[in-house]
Protein backbone atom coordinates (compact mmCIF):
# COMPACT_ATOMS: atom_id res chain seq x y z
CA UNK A 1 0.00 0.00 0.00
CA UNK A 2 2.97 2.32 0.46
CA UNK A 3 3.91 2.02 -3.21
CA UNK A 4 0.30 2.56 -4.28
CA UNK A 5 0.14 5.71 -2.17
CA UNK A 6 3.49 6.98 -3.44
CA UNK A 7 2.45 6.26 -7.03
CA UNK A 8 -0.77 8.21 -6.54
CA UNK A 9 1.04 11.16 -4.95
CA UNK A 10 3.64 11.12 -7.74
CA UNK A 11 0.91 11.17 -10.41
CA UNK A 12 -0.75 14.11 -8.64
CA UNK A 13 2.61 15.89 -8.45
CA UNK A 14 3.11 15.44 -12.19
CA UNK A 15 -0.38 16.84 -12.80
CA UNK A 16 0.27 19.81 -10.52
CA UNK A 17 3.56 20.53 -12.29
CA UNK A 18 2.06 20.32 -15.79
CA UNK A 19 -0.85 22.51 -14.70
CA UNK A 20 1.55 25.07 -13.23
CA UNK A 21 3.66 25.38 -16.39
CA UNK A 22 0.80 25.25 -18.88
CA UNK A 23 -0.42 28.52 -20.26
CA UNK A 24 -4.03 27.41 -20.66
CA UNK A 25 -6.31 24.69 -19.40
CA UNK A 26 -6.49 23.28 -22.92
CA UNK A 27 -2.72 22.93 -23.01
CA UNK A 28 -2.57 21.05 -19.71
CA UNK A 29 -5.49 18.82 -20.74
CA UNK A 30 -3.54 17.96 -23.90
CA UNK A 31 -0.18 17.35 -22.23
CA UNK A 32 -1.37 15.24 -19.28
CA UNK A 33 -2.76 12.26 -21.25
CA UNK A 34 0.47 12.10 -23.23
CA UNK A 35 2.54 12.13 -20.03
CA UNK A 36 0.35 9.49 -18.37
CA UNK A 37 0.41 7.29 -21.47
CA UNK A 38 4.21 7.42 -21.59
CA UNK A 39 4.29 6.57 -17.89
CA UNK A 40 2.04 3.59 -18.56
CA UNK A 41 4.04 2.37 -21.56
CA UNK A 42 7.47 2.74 -19.94
CA UNK A 43 6.45 1.89 -16.37
CA UNK A 44 7.52 -1.74 -16.41
CA UNK A 45 4.08 -3.24 -17.00
CA UNK A 46 4.69 -4.20 -20.63
CA UNK A 47 8.48 -4.35 -20.80
CA UNK A 48 10.65 -5.28 -17.87
CA UNK A 49 14.00 -3.52 -17.42
CA UNK A 50 15.72 -6.64 -18.80
CA UNK A 51 13.71 -6.43 -22.04
CA UNK A 52 13.83 -2.63 -22.48
CA UNK A 53 15.85 -1.50 -25.52
CA UNK A 54 18.82 0.63 -24.47
CA UNK A 55 17.68 3.61 -26.53
CA UNK A 56 14.52 3.85 -24.38
CA UNK A 57 16.17 3.21 -21.01
CA UNK A 58 16.35 6.92 -20.17
CA UNK A 59 12.60 7.33 -20.68
CA UNK A 60 11.70 4.62 -18.20
CA UNK A 61 13.98 6.17 -15.58
CA UNK A 62 12.01 9.42 -15.43
CA UNK A 63 8.54 7.98 -14.91
CA UNK A 64 7.17 7.36 -11.45
CA UNK A 65 5.18 4.28 -12.45
CA UNK A 66 8.35 2.25 -13.04
CA UNK A 67 9.59 2.82 -9.52
CA UNK A 68 6.22 2.05 -7.96
CA UNK A 69 5.74 -1.10 -10.04
CA UNK A 70 9.24 -2.48 -9.47
CA UNK A 71 9.17 -1.61 -5.77
CA UNK A 72 5.84 -3.38 -5.29
CA UNK A 73 7.02 -6.35 -7.39
CA UNK A 74 10.22 -6.79 -5.42
CA UNK A 75 8.27 -6.44 -2.18
CA UNK A 76 5.86 -9.20 -3.17
CA UNK A 77 8.32 -11.57 -4.91
CA UNK A 78 11.32 -11.47 -2.56
CA UNK A 79 11.51 -14.77 -0.70
CA UNK A 80 8.31 -16.14 -2.27
CA UNK A 81 8.17 -19.91 -2.82
CA UNK A 82 6.43 -21.01 -6.03
CA UNK A 83 5.02 -24.43 -6.85
CA UNK A 84 3.97 -25.98 -10.15
CA UNK A 85 0.51 -27.40 -10.75
CA UNK A 86 -0.28 -30.34 -13.02
CA UNK A 87 0.63 -29.57 -16.61
CA UNK A 88 3.08 -26.77 -15.77
CA UNK A 89 6.16 -28.98 -15.50
CA UNK A 90 8.85 -28.93 -18.18
CA UNK A 91 9.44 -31.97 -20.39
CA UNK A 92 12.20 -33.16 -18.04
CA UNK A 93 9.79 -33.09 -15.08
CA UNK A 94 11.23 -30.01 -13.40
CA UNK A 95 9.33 -26.89 -12.36
CA UNK A 96 10.47 -23.84 -14.40
CA UNK A 97 10.08 -21.36 -11.53
CA UNK A 98 10.51 -22.30 -7.90
CA UNK A 99 10.96 -18.91 -6.24
CA UNK A 100 10.08 -15.26 -6.57
CA UNK A 101 13.79 -14.50 -6.60
CA UNK A 102 14.02 -16.26 -9.97
CA UNK A 103 11.31 -13.96 -11.32
CA UNK A 104 13.17 -10.93 -9.95
CA UNK A 105 16.33 -12.08 -11.74
CA UNK A 106 14.50 -12.91 -15.00
CA UNK A 107 12.77 -9.52 -15.13
CA UNK A 108 15.95 -7.60 -14.33
CA UNK A 109 14.76 -6.27 -10.95
CA UNK A 110 17.89 -7.45 -9.12
CA UNK A 111 19.60 -4.02 -8.89
CA UNK A 112 16.46 -2.42 -7.45
CA UNK A 113 15.67 -2.46 -3.75
CA UNK A 114 12.57 -1.38 -1.88
CA UNK A 115 14.30 1.59 -0.14
CA UNK A 116 15.76 2.72 -3.49
CA UNK A 117 12.36 2.70 -5.18
CA UNK A 118 10.73 4.50 -2.26
CA UNK A 119 13.49 7.10 -2.13
CA UNK A 120 13.27 7.84 -5.84
CA UNK A 121 9.49 8.24 -5.60
CA UNK A 122 9.83 10.65 -2.67
CA UNK A 123 12.50 12.66 -4.52
CA UNK A 124 10.26 12.67 -7.61
CA UNK A 125 7.33 14.07 -5.61
CA UNK A 126 9.38 16.72 -3.82
CA UNK A 127 11.13 17.80 -7.04
CA UNK A 128 7.92 18.16 -9.04
CA UNK A 129 6.16 20.02 -6.22
CA UNK A 130 9.13 22.39 -5.90
CA UNK A 131 9.23 22.96 -9.67
CA UNK A 132 5.48 23.60 -9.66
CA UNK A 133 5.90 26.15 -6.89
CA UNK A 134 8.71 27.89 -8.76
CA UNK A 135 6.63 27.91 -11.95
CA UNK A 136 3.66 29.46 -10.17
CA UNK A 137 5.90 31.98 -8.43
CA UNK A 138 8.04 33.12 -11.34
CA UNK A 139 6.31 32.33 -14.66
CA UNK A 140 4.16 35.27 -15.67
CA UNK A 141 1.84 34.40 -18.52
mmCIF file with all atom_site columns, C-alpha atoms in Angstrom:
data_model
loop_
_atom_site.group_PDB
_atom_site.id
_atom_site.type_symbol
_atom_site.label_atom_id
_atom_site.label_alt_id
_atom_site.label_comp_id
_atom_site.label_asym_id
_atom_site.label_entity_id
_atom_site.label_seq_id
_atom_site.pdbx_PDB_ins_code
_atom_site.Cartn_x
_atom_site.Cartn_y
_atom_site.Cartn_z
_atom_site.occupancy
_atom_site.B_iso_or_equiv
_atom_site.pdbx_formal_charge
_atom_site.auth_seq_id
_atom_site.auth_comp_id
_atom_site.auth_asym_id
_atom_site.auth_atom_id
_atom_site.pdbx_PDB_model_num
ATOM 1   C CA . UNK A 1 1   ? 0.000  0.000   0.000   1.00 0.00 ? 1   UNK A CA 1
ATOM 2   C CA . UNK A 1 2   ? 2.972  2.323   0.461   1.00 0.00 ? 2   UNK A CA 1
ATOM 3   C CA . UNK A 1 3   ? 3.905  2.016   -3.211  1.00 0.00 ? 3   UNK A CA 1
ATOM 4   C CA . UNK A 1 4   ? 0.304  2.558   -4.276  1.00 0.00 ? 4   UNK A CA 1
ATOM 5   C CA . UNK A 1 5   ? 0.141  5.712   -2.170  1.00 0.00 ? 5   UNK A CA 1
ATOM 6   C CA . UNK A 1 6   ? 3.495  6.981   -3.440  1.00 0.00 ? 6   UNK A CA 1
ATOM 7   C CA . UNK A 1 7   ? 2.450  6.260   -7.033  1.00 0.00 ? 7   UNK A CA 1
ATOM 8   C CA . UNK A 1 8   ? -0.774 8.208   -6.544  1.00 0.00 ? 8   UNK A CA 1
ATOM 9   C CA . UNK A 1 9   ? 1.037  11.164  -4.945  1.00 0.00 ? 9   UNK A CA 1
ATOM 10  C CA . UNK A 1 10  ? 3.641  11.124  -7.737  1.00 0.00 ? 10  UNK A CA 1
ATOM 11  C CA . UNK A 1 11  ? 0.909  11.170  -10.406 1.00 0.00 ? 11  UNK A CA 1
ATOM 12  C CA . UNK A 1 12  ? -0.746 14.108  -8.643  1.00 0.00 ? 12  UNK A CA 1
ATOM 13  C CA . UNK A 1 13  ? 2.607  15.885  -8.451  1.00 0.00 ? 13  UNK A CA 1
ATOM 14  C CA . UNK A 1 14  ? 3.108  15.441  -12.187 1.00 0.00 ? 14  UNK A CA 1
ATOM 15  C CA . UNK A 1 15  ? -0.385 16.837  -12.803 1.00 0.00 ? 15  UNK A CA 1
ATOM 16  C CA . UNK A 1 16  ? 0.271  19.814  -10.518 1.00 0.00 ? 16  UNK A CA 1
ATOM 17  C CA . UNK A 1 17  ? 3.559  20.533  -12.290 1.00 0.00 ? 17  UNK A CA 1
ATOM 18  C CA . UNK A 1 18  ? 2.059  20.322  -15.788 1.00 0.00 ? 18  UNK A CA 1
ATOM 19  C CA . UNK A 1 19  ? -0.852 22.511  -14.700 1.00 0.00 ? 19  UNK A CA 1
ATOM 20  C CA . UNK A 1 20  ? 1.553  25.065  -13.234 1.00 0.00 ? 20  UNK A CA 1
ATOM 21  C CA . UNK A 1 21  ? 3.661  25.375  -16.388 1.00 0.00 ? 21  UNK A CA 1
ATOM 22  C CA . UNK A 1 22  ? 0.800  25.251  -18.881 1.00 0.00 ? 22  UNK A CA 1
ATOM 23  C CA . UNK A 1 23  ? -0.417 28.516  -20.262 1.00 0.00 ? 23  UNK A CA 1
ATOM 24  C CA . UNK A 1 24  ? -4.031 27.405  -20.656 1.00 0.00 ? 24  UNK A CA 1
ATOM 25  C CA . UNK A 1 25  ? -6.308 24.686  -19.397 1.00 0.00 ? 25  UNK A CA 1
ATOM 26  C CA . UNK A 1 26  ? -6.490 23.278  -22.919 1.00 0.00 ? 26  UNK A CA 1
ATOM 27  C CA . UNK A 1 27  ? -2.717 22.933  -23.013 1.00 0.00 ? 27  UNK A CA 1
ATOM 28  C CA . UNK A 1 28  ? -2.572 21.053  -19.710 1.00 0.00 ? 28  UNK A CA 1
ATOM 29  C CA . UNK A 1 29  ? -5.486 18.819  -20.744 1.00 0.00 ? 29  UNK A CA 1
ATOM 30  C CA . UNK A 1 30  ? -3.545 17.965  -23.904 1.00 0.00 ? 30  UNK A CA 1
ATOM 31  C CA . UNK A 1 31  ? -0.183 17.348  -22.229 1.00 0.00 ? 31  UNK A CA 1
ATOM 32  C CA . UNK A 1 32  ? -1.370 15.239  -19.280 1.00 0.00 ? 32  UNK A CA 1
ATOM 33  C CA . UNK A 1 33  ? -2.761 12.260  -21.254 1.00 0.00 ? 33  UNK A CA 1
ATOM 34  C CA . UNK A 1 34  ? 0.469  12.097  -23.228 1.00 0.00 ? 34  UNK A CA 1
ATOM 35  C CA . UNK A 1 35  ? 2.540  12.131  -20.032 1.00 0.00 ? 35  UNK A CA 1
ATOM 36  C CA . UNK A 1 36  ? 0.353  9.494   -18.372 1.00 0.00 ? 36  UNK A CA 1
ATOM 37  C CA . UNK A 1 37  ? 0.414  7.290   -21.466 1.00 0.00 ? 37  UNK A CA 1
ATOM 38  C CA . UNK A 1 38  ? 4.208  7.423   -21.594 1.00 0.00 ? 38  UNK A CA 1
ATOM 39  C CA . UNK A 1 39  ? 4.294  6.573   -17.889 1.00 0.00 ? 39  UNK A CA 1
ATOM 40  C CA . UNK A 1 40  ? 2.041  3.589   -18.562 1.00 0.00 ? 40  UNK A CA 1
ATOM 41  C CA . UNK A 1 41  ? 4.042  2.372   -21.560 1.00 0.00 ? 41  UNK A CA 1
ATOM 42  C CA . UNK A 1 42  ? 7.465  2.736   -19.941 1.00 0.00 ? 42  UNK A CA 1
ATOM 43  C CA . UNK A 1 43  ? 6.455  1.891   -16.370 1.00 0.00 ? 43  UNK A CA 1
ATOM 44  C CA . UNK A 1 44  ? 7.517  -1.739  -16.414 1.00 0.00 ? 44  UNK A CA 1
ATOM 45  C CA . UNK A 1 45  ? 4.079  -3.244  -17.003 1.00 0.00 ? 45  UNK A CA 1
ATOM 46  C CA . UNK A 1 46  ? 4.686  -4.203  -20.628 1.00 0.00 ? 46  UNK A CA 1
ATOM 47  C CA . UNK A 1 47  ? 8.481  -4.350  -20.801 1.00 0.00 ? 47  UNK A CA 1
ATOM 48  C CA . UNK A 1 48  ? 10.653 -5.278  -17.870 1.00 0.00 ? 48  UNK A CA 1
ATOM 49  C CA . UNK A 1 49  ? 14.001 -3.525  -17.416 1.00 0.00 ? 49  UNK A CA 1
ATOM 50  C CA . UNK A 1 50  ? 15.725 -6.644  -18.797 1.00 0.00 ? 50  UNK A CA 1
ATOM 51  C CA . UNK A 1 51  ? 13.706 -6.426  -22.042 1.00 0.00 ? 51  UNK A CA 1
ATOM 52  C CA . UNK A 1 52  ? 13.826 -2.634  -22.483 1.00 0.00 ? 52  UNK A CA 1
ATOM 53  C CA . UNK A 1 53  ? 15.851 -1.500  -25.523 1.00 0.00 ? 53  UNK A CA 1
ATOM 54  C CA . UNK A 1 54  ? 18.815 0.634   -24.467 1.00 0.00 ? 54  UNK A CA 1
ATOM 55  C CA . UNK A 1 55  ? 17.683 3.614   -26.529 1.00 0.00 ? 55  UNK A CA 1
ATOM 56  C CA . UNK A 1 56  ? 14.522 3.845   -24.384 1.00 0.00 ? 56  UNK A CA 1
ATOM 57  C CA . UNK A 1 57  ? 16.168 3.212   -21.009 1.00 0.00 ? 57  UNK A CA 1
ATOM 58  C CA . UNK A 1 58  ? 16.354 6.918   -20.173 1.00 0.00 ? 58  UNK A CA 1
ATOM 59  C CA . UNK A 1 59  ? 12.596 7.326   -20.683 1.00 0.00 ? 59  UNK A CA 1
ATOM 60  C CA . UNK A 1 60  ? 11.696 4.621   -18.198 1.00 0.00 ? 60  UNK A CA 1
ATOM 61  C CA . UNK A 1 61  ? 13.982 6.166   -15.578 1.00 0.00 ? 61  UNK A CA 1
ATOM 62  C CA . UNK A 1 62  ? 12.007 9.423   -15.429 1.00 0.00 ? 62  UNK A CA 1
ATOM 63  C CA . UNK A 1 63  ? 8.541  7.976   -14.913 1.00 0.00 ? 63  UNK A CA 1
ATOM 64  C CA . UNK A 1 64  ? 7.166  7.357   -11.448 1.00 0.00 ? 64  UNK A CA 1
ATOM 65  C CA . UNK A 1 65  ? 5.180  4.279   -12.448 1.00 0.00 ? 65  UNK A CA 1
ATOM 66  C CA . UNK A 1 66  ? 8.350  2.253   -13.043 1.00 0.00 ? 66  UNK A CA 1
ATOM 67  C CA . UNK A 1 67  ? 9.593  2.816   -9.517  1.00 0.00 ? 67  UNK A CA 1
ATOM 68  C CA . UNK A 1 68  ? 6.217  2.048   -7.958  1.00 0.00 ? 68  UNK A CA 1
ATOM 69  C CA . UNK A 1 69  ? 5.742  -1.098  -10.038 1.00 0.00 ? 69  UNK A CA 1
ATOM 70  C CA . UNK A 1 70  ? 9.236  -2.478  -9.471  1.00 0.00 ? 70  UNK A CA 1
ATOM 71  C CA . UNK A 1 71  ? 9.169  -1.611  -5.773  1.00 0.00 ? 71  UNK A CA 1
ATOM 72  C CA . UNK A 1 72  ? 5.843  -3.384  -5.292  1.00 0.00 ? 72  UNK A CA 1
ATOM 73  C CA . UNK A 1 73  ? 7.016  -6.347  -7.391  1.00 0.00 ? 73  UNK A CA 1
ATOM 74  C CA . UNK A 1 74  ? 10.223 -6.790  -5.421  1.00 0.00 ? 74  UNK A CA 1
ATOM 75  C CA . UNK A 1 75  ? 8.272  -6.438  -2.179  1.00 0.00 ? 75  UNK A CA 1
ATOM 76  C CA . UNK A 1 76  ? 5.863  -9.199  -3.175  1.00 0.00 ? 76  UNK A CA 1
ATOM 77  C CA . UNK A 1 77  ? 8.317  -11.567 -4.911  1.00 0.00 ? 77  UNK A CA 1
ATOM 78  C CA . UNK A 1 78  ? 11.324 -11.468 -2.556  1.00 0.00 ? 78  UNK A CA 1
ATOM 79  C CA . UNK A 1 79  ? 11.514 -14.772 -0.704  1.00 0.00 ? 79  UNK A CA 1
ATOM 80  C CA . UNK A 1 80  ? 8.306  -16.141 -2.266  1.00 0.00 ? 80  UNK A CA 1
ATOM 81  C CA . UNK A 1 81  ? 8.167  -19.912 -2.819  1.00 0.00 ? 81  UNK A CA 1
ATOM 82  C CA . UNK A 1 82  ? 6.426  -21.005 -6.029  1.00 0.00 ? 82  UNK A CA 1
ATOM 83  C CA . UNK A 1 83  ? 5.021  -24.430 -6.853  1.00 0.00 ? 83  UNK A CA 1
ATOM 84  C CA . UNK A 1 84  ? 3.969  -25.976 -10.150 1.00 0.00 ? 84  UNK A CA 1
ATOM 85  C CA . UNK A 1 85  ? 0.505  -27.399 -10.746 1.00 0.00 ? 85  UNK A CA 1
ATOM 86  C CA . UNK A 1 86  ? -0.282 -30.341 -13.017 1.00 0.00 ? 86  UNK A CA 1
ATOM 87  C CA . UNK A 1 87  ? 0.629  -29.570 -16.608 1.00 0.00 ? 87  UNK A CA 1
ATOM 88  C CA . UNK A 1 88  ? 3.081  -26.774 -15.766 1.00 0.00 ? 88  UNK A CA 1
ATOM 89  C CA . UNK A 1 89  ? 6.159  -28.976 -15.499 1.00 0.00 ? 89  UNK A CA 1
ATOM 90  C CA . UNK A 1 90  ? 8.846  -28.928 -18.178 1.00 0.00 ? 90  UNK A CA 1
ATOM 91  C CA . UNK A 1 91  ? 9.441  -31.973 -20.388 1.00 0.00 ? 91  UNK A CA 1
ATOM 92  C CA . UNK A 1 92  ? 12.204 -33.160 -18.044 1.00 0.00 ? 92  UNK A CA 1
ATOM 93  C CA . UNK A 1 93  ? 9.791  -33.093 -15.078 1.00 0.00 ? 93  UNK A CA 1
ATOM 94  C CA . UNK A 1 94  ? 11.231 -30.006 -13.395 1.00 0.00 ? 94  UNK A CA 1
ATOM 95  C CA . UNK A 1 95  ? 9.335  -26.893 -12.365 1.00 0.00 ? 95  UNK A CA 1
ATOM 96  C CA . UNK A 1 96  ? 10.468 -23.836 -14.397 1.00 0.00 ? 96  UNK A CA 1
ATOM 97  C CA . UNK A 1 97  ? 10.080 -21.358 -11.527 1.00 0.00 ? 97  UNK A CA 1
ATOM 98  C CA . UNK A 1 98  ? 10.511 -22.304 -7.902  1.00 0.00 ? 98  UNK A CA 1
ATOM 99  C CA . UNK A 1 99  ? 10.956 -18.905 -6.238  1.00 0.00 ? 99  UNK A CA 1
ATOM 100 C CA . UNK A 1 100 ? 10.078 -15.260 -6.574  1.00 0.00 ? 100 UNK A CA 1
ATOM 101 C CA . UNK A 1 101 ? 13.787 -14.499 -6.600  1.00 0.00 ? 101 UNK A CA 1
ATOM 102 C CA . UNK A 1 102 ? 14.017 -16.263 -9.973  1.00 0.00 ? 102 UNK A CA 1
ATOM 103 C CA . UNK A 1 103 ? 11.305 -13.961 -11.324 1.00 0.00 ? 103 UNK A CA 1
ATOM 104 C CA . UNK A 1 104 ? 13.171 -10.933 -9.947  1.00 0.00 ? 104 UNK A CA 1
ATOM 105 C CA . UNK A 1 105 ? 16.334 -12.076 -11.737 1.00 0.00 ? 105 UNK A CA 1
ATOM 106 C CA . UNK A 1 106 ? 14.500 -12.908 -14.995 1.00 0.00 ? 106 UNK A CA 1
ATOM 107 C CA . UNK A 1 107 ? 12.767 -9.522  -15.126 1.00 0.00 ? 107 UNK A CA 1
ATOM 108 C CA . UNK A 1 108 ? 15.945 -7.602  -14.326 1.00 0.00 ? 108 UNK A CA 1
ATOM 109 C CA . UNK A 1 109 ? 14.763 -6.274  -10.954 1.00 0.00 ? 109 UNK A CA 1
ATOM 110 C CA . UNK A 1 110 ? 17.886 -7.452  -9.118  1.00 0.00 ? 110 UNK A CA 1
ATOM 111 C CA . UNK A 1 111 ? 19.598 -4.023  -8.889  1.00 0.00 ? 111 UNK A CA 1
ATOM 112 C CA . UNK A 1 112 ? 16.457 -2.425  -7.452  1.00 0.00 ? 112 UNK A CA 1
ATOM 113 C CA . UNK A 1 113 ? 15.674 -2.460  -3.746  1.00 0.00 ? 113 UNK A CA 1
ATOM 114 C CA . UNK A 1 114 ? 12.567 -1.380  -1.878  1.00 0.00 ? 114 UNK A CA 1
ATOM 115 C CA . UNK A 1 115 ? 14.303 1.587   -0.142  1.00 0.00 ? 115 UNK A CA 1
ATOM 116 C CA . UNK A 1 116 ? 15.764 2.719   -3.490  1.00 0.00 ? 116 UNK A CA 1
ATOM 117 C CA . UNK A 1 117 ? 12.363 2.703   -5.181  1.00 0.00 ? 117 UNK A CA 1
ATOM 118 C CA . UNK A 1 118 ? 10.727 4.503   -2.257  1.00 0.00 ? 118 UNK A CA 1
ATOM 119 C CA . UNK A 1 119 ? 13.493 7.105   -2.134  1.00 0.00 ? 119 UNK A CA 1
ATOM 120 C CA . UNK A 1 120 ? 13.265 7.840   -5.839  1.00 0.00 ? 120 UNK A CA 1
ATOM 121 C CA . UNK A 1 121 ? 9.493  8.242   -5.604  1.00 0.00 ? 121 UNK A CA 1
ATOM 122 C CA . UNK A 1 122 ? 9.830  10.652  -2.675  1.00 0.00 ? 122 UNK A CA 1
ATOM 123 C CA . UNK A 1 123 ? 12.499 12.661  -4.520  1.00 0.00 ? 123 UNK A CA 1
ATOM 124 C CA . UNK A 1 124 ? 10.260 12.675  -7.614  1.00 0.00 ? 124 UNK A CA 1
ATOM 125 C CA . UNK A 1 125 ? 7.331  14.066  -5.605  1.00 0.00 ? 125 UNK A CA 1
ATOM 126 C CA . UNK A 1 126 ? 9.382  16.720  -3.824  1.00 0.00 ? 126 UNK A CA 1
ATOM 127 C CA . UNK A 1 127 ? 11.128 17.804  -7.041  1.00 0.00 ? 127 UNK A CA 1
ATOM 128 C CA . UNK A 1 128 ? 7.920  18.158  -9.035  1.00 0.00 ? 128 UNK A CA 1
ATOM 129 C CA . UNK A 1 129 ? 6.164  20.021  -6.223  1.00 0.00 ? 129 UNK A CA 1
ATOM 130 C CA . UNK A 1 130 ? 9.132  22.387  -5.897  1.00 0.00 ? 130 UNK A CA 1
ATOM 131 C CA . UNK A 1 131 ? 9.228  22.963  -9.666  1.00 0.00 ? 131 UNK A CA 1
ATOM 132 C CA . UNK A 1 132 ? 5.477  23.604  -9.659  1.00 0.00 ? 132 UNK A CA 1
ATOM 133 C CA . UNK A 1 133 ? 5.900  26.148  -6.885  1.00 0.00 ? 133 UNK A CA 1
ATOM 134 C CA . UNK A 1 134 ? 8.709  27.892  -8.761  1.00 0.00 ? 134 UNK A CA 1
ATOM 135 C CA . UNK A 1 135 ? 6.631  27.910  -11.952 1.00 0.00 ? 135 UNK A CA 1
ATOM 136 C CA . UNK A 1 136 ? 3.662  29.459  -10.165 1.00 0.00 ? 136 UNK A CA 1
ATOM 137 C CA . UNK A 1 137 ? 5.903  31.978  -8.428  1.00 0.00 ? 137 UNK A CA 1
ATOM 138 C CA . UNK A 1 138 ? 8.037  33.115  -11.344 1.00 0.00 ? 138 UNK A CA 1
ATOM 139 C CA . UNK A 1 139 ? 6.314  32.329  -14.664 1.00 0.00 ? 139 UNK A CA 1
ATOM 140 C CA . UNK A 1 140 ? 4.161  35.267  -15.674 1.00 0.00 ? 140 UNK A CA 1
ATOM 141 C CA . UNK A 1 141 ? 1.842  34.402  -18.524 1.00 0.00 ? 141 UNK A CA 1
#
